[in-house]
């Protein structure tokens, strides 16, 4: 079973579907019982969509870096 911390570490991999089937199942199971992570992934997905629609080139906006920042709100 995944912890909430592991979920936040997986963050961008989850929304970009860079997960093995096994991990994806573990993520889905966690999301079913954890409304906090559900909301977190939802927001991450929304943010990712917005970033992809921005009219910037990869050199000016590092969306991965922004997503990483979002994943560590304590810093
Ligand atoms: Zn959770």
Coordinates of C-alpha atoms and ligand atoms in Angstrom, one line a residue:
X1 CA 0.0 0.0 0.0
X2 CA 1.3 3.4 -0.9
X3 CA 1.6 6.2 1.6
X4 CA 0.4 9.8 1.0
X5 CA 4.1 10.8 0.8
X6 CA 4.8 8.2 -1.9
X7 CA 1.8 9.5 -3.8
X8 CA 3.1 13.0 -3.8
X9 CA 6.5 11.7 -4.9
X10 CA 4.9 9.9 -7.8
X11 CA 2.8 13.0 -8.7
X12 CA 3.9 13.9 -12.2
X13 CA 4.5 10.2 -13.1
X14 CA 0.9 9.5 -12.2
X15 CA -0.5 12.3 -14.4
X16 CA 1.8 11.4 -17.3
X17 CA 1.1 7.7 -16.9
X18 CA 4.7 6.8 -16.5
X19 CA 3.8 3.9 -14.1
X20 CA 4.0 0.2 -14.2
X21 CA 0.7 -1.6 -14.0
X22 CA 1.5 -2.7 -10.5
X23 CA 2.2 0.9 -9.3
X24 CA -0.9 2.2 -11.2
X25 CA -3.1 -0.3 -9.3
X26 CA -1.6 0.7 -6.0
X27 CA -2.2 4.4 -6.9
X28 CA -5.8 3.7 -7.8
X29 CA -6.3 1.8 -4.6
X30 CA -4.9 4.7 -2.6
X31 CA -7.0 7.3 -4.4
X32 CA -10.2 5.3 -3.6
X33 CA -9.7 5.7 0.1
X34 CA -7.8 8.9 0.3
X35 CA -9.7 12.1 -0.6
X36 CA -6.7 14.3 0.1
X37 CA -4.6 12.5 -2.5
X38 CA -7.5 12.4 -4.9
X39 CA -7.7 16.2 -4.7
X40 CA -4.0 16.5 -5.0
X41 CA -3.8 14.5 -8.2
X42 CA -6.8 16.4 -9.6
X43 CA -5.1 19.7 -9.0
X44 CA -1.8 18.4 -10.4
X45 CA -3.6 17.3 -13.5
X46 CA -5.3 20.6 -13.9
X47 CA -2.0 22.5 -13.4
X48 CA -0.4 20.2 -16.0
X49 CA -3.1 20.9 -18.5
X50 CA -2.8 24.6 -18.0
X51 CA 1.0 24.5 -18.4
X52 CA 0.7 22.6 -21.6
X53 CA -1.7 25.2 -23.0
X54 CA 0.7 28.1 -22.3
X55 CA 2.2 29.5 -25.4
X56 CA 5.8 29.0 -24.2
X57 CA 8.6 26.9 -25.6
X58 CA 10.3 24.3 -23.4
X59 CA 13.3 26.6 -23.0
X60 CA 11.4 29.3 -21.2
X61 CA 9.1 27.2 -19.1
X62 CA 10.3 24.1 -17.4
X63 CA 7.0 22.4 -16.6
X64 CA 8.7 19.5 -14.8
X65 CA 10.4 21.9 -12.4
X66 CA 7.1 23.7 -11.7
X67 CA 5.4 20.4 -11.1
X68 CA 8.2 19.4 -8.8
X69 CA 7.8 22.6 -6.8
X70 CA 4.1 22.0 -6.5
X71 CA 4.8 18.6 -5.1
X72 CA 6.8 20.0 -2.2
X73 CA 4.7 22.8 -0.8
X74 CA 6.7 22.9 2.4
X75 CA 9.7 24.5 0.8
Ligands
LIG1 ZN1 -3.2 9.8 0.5

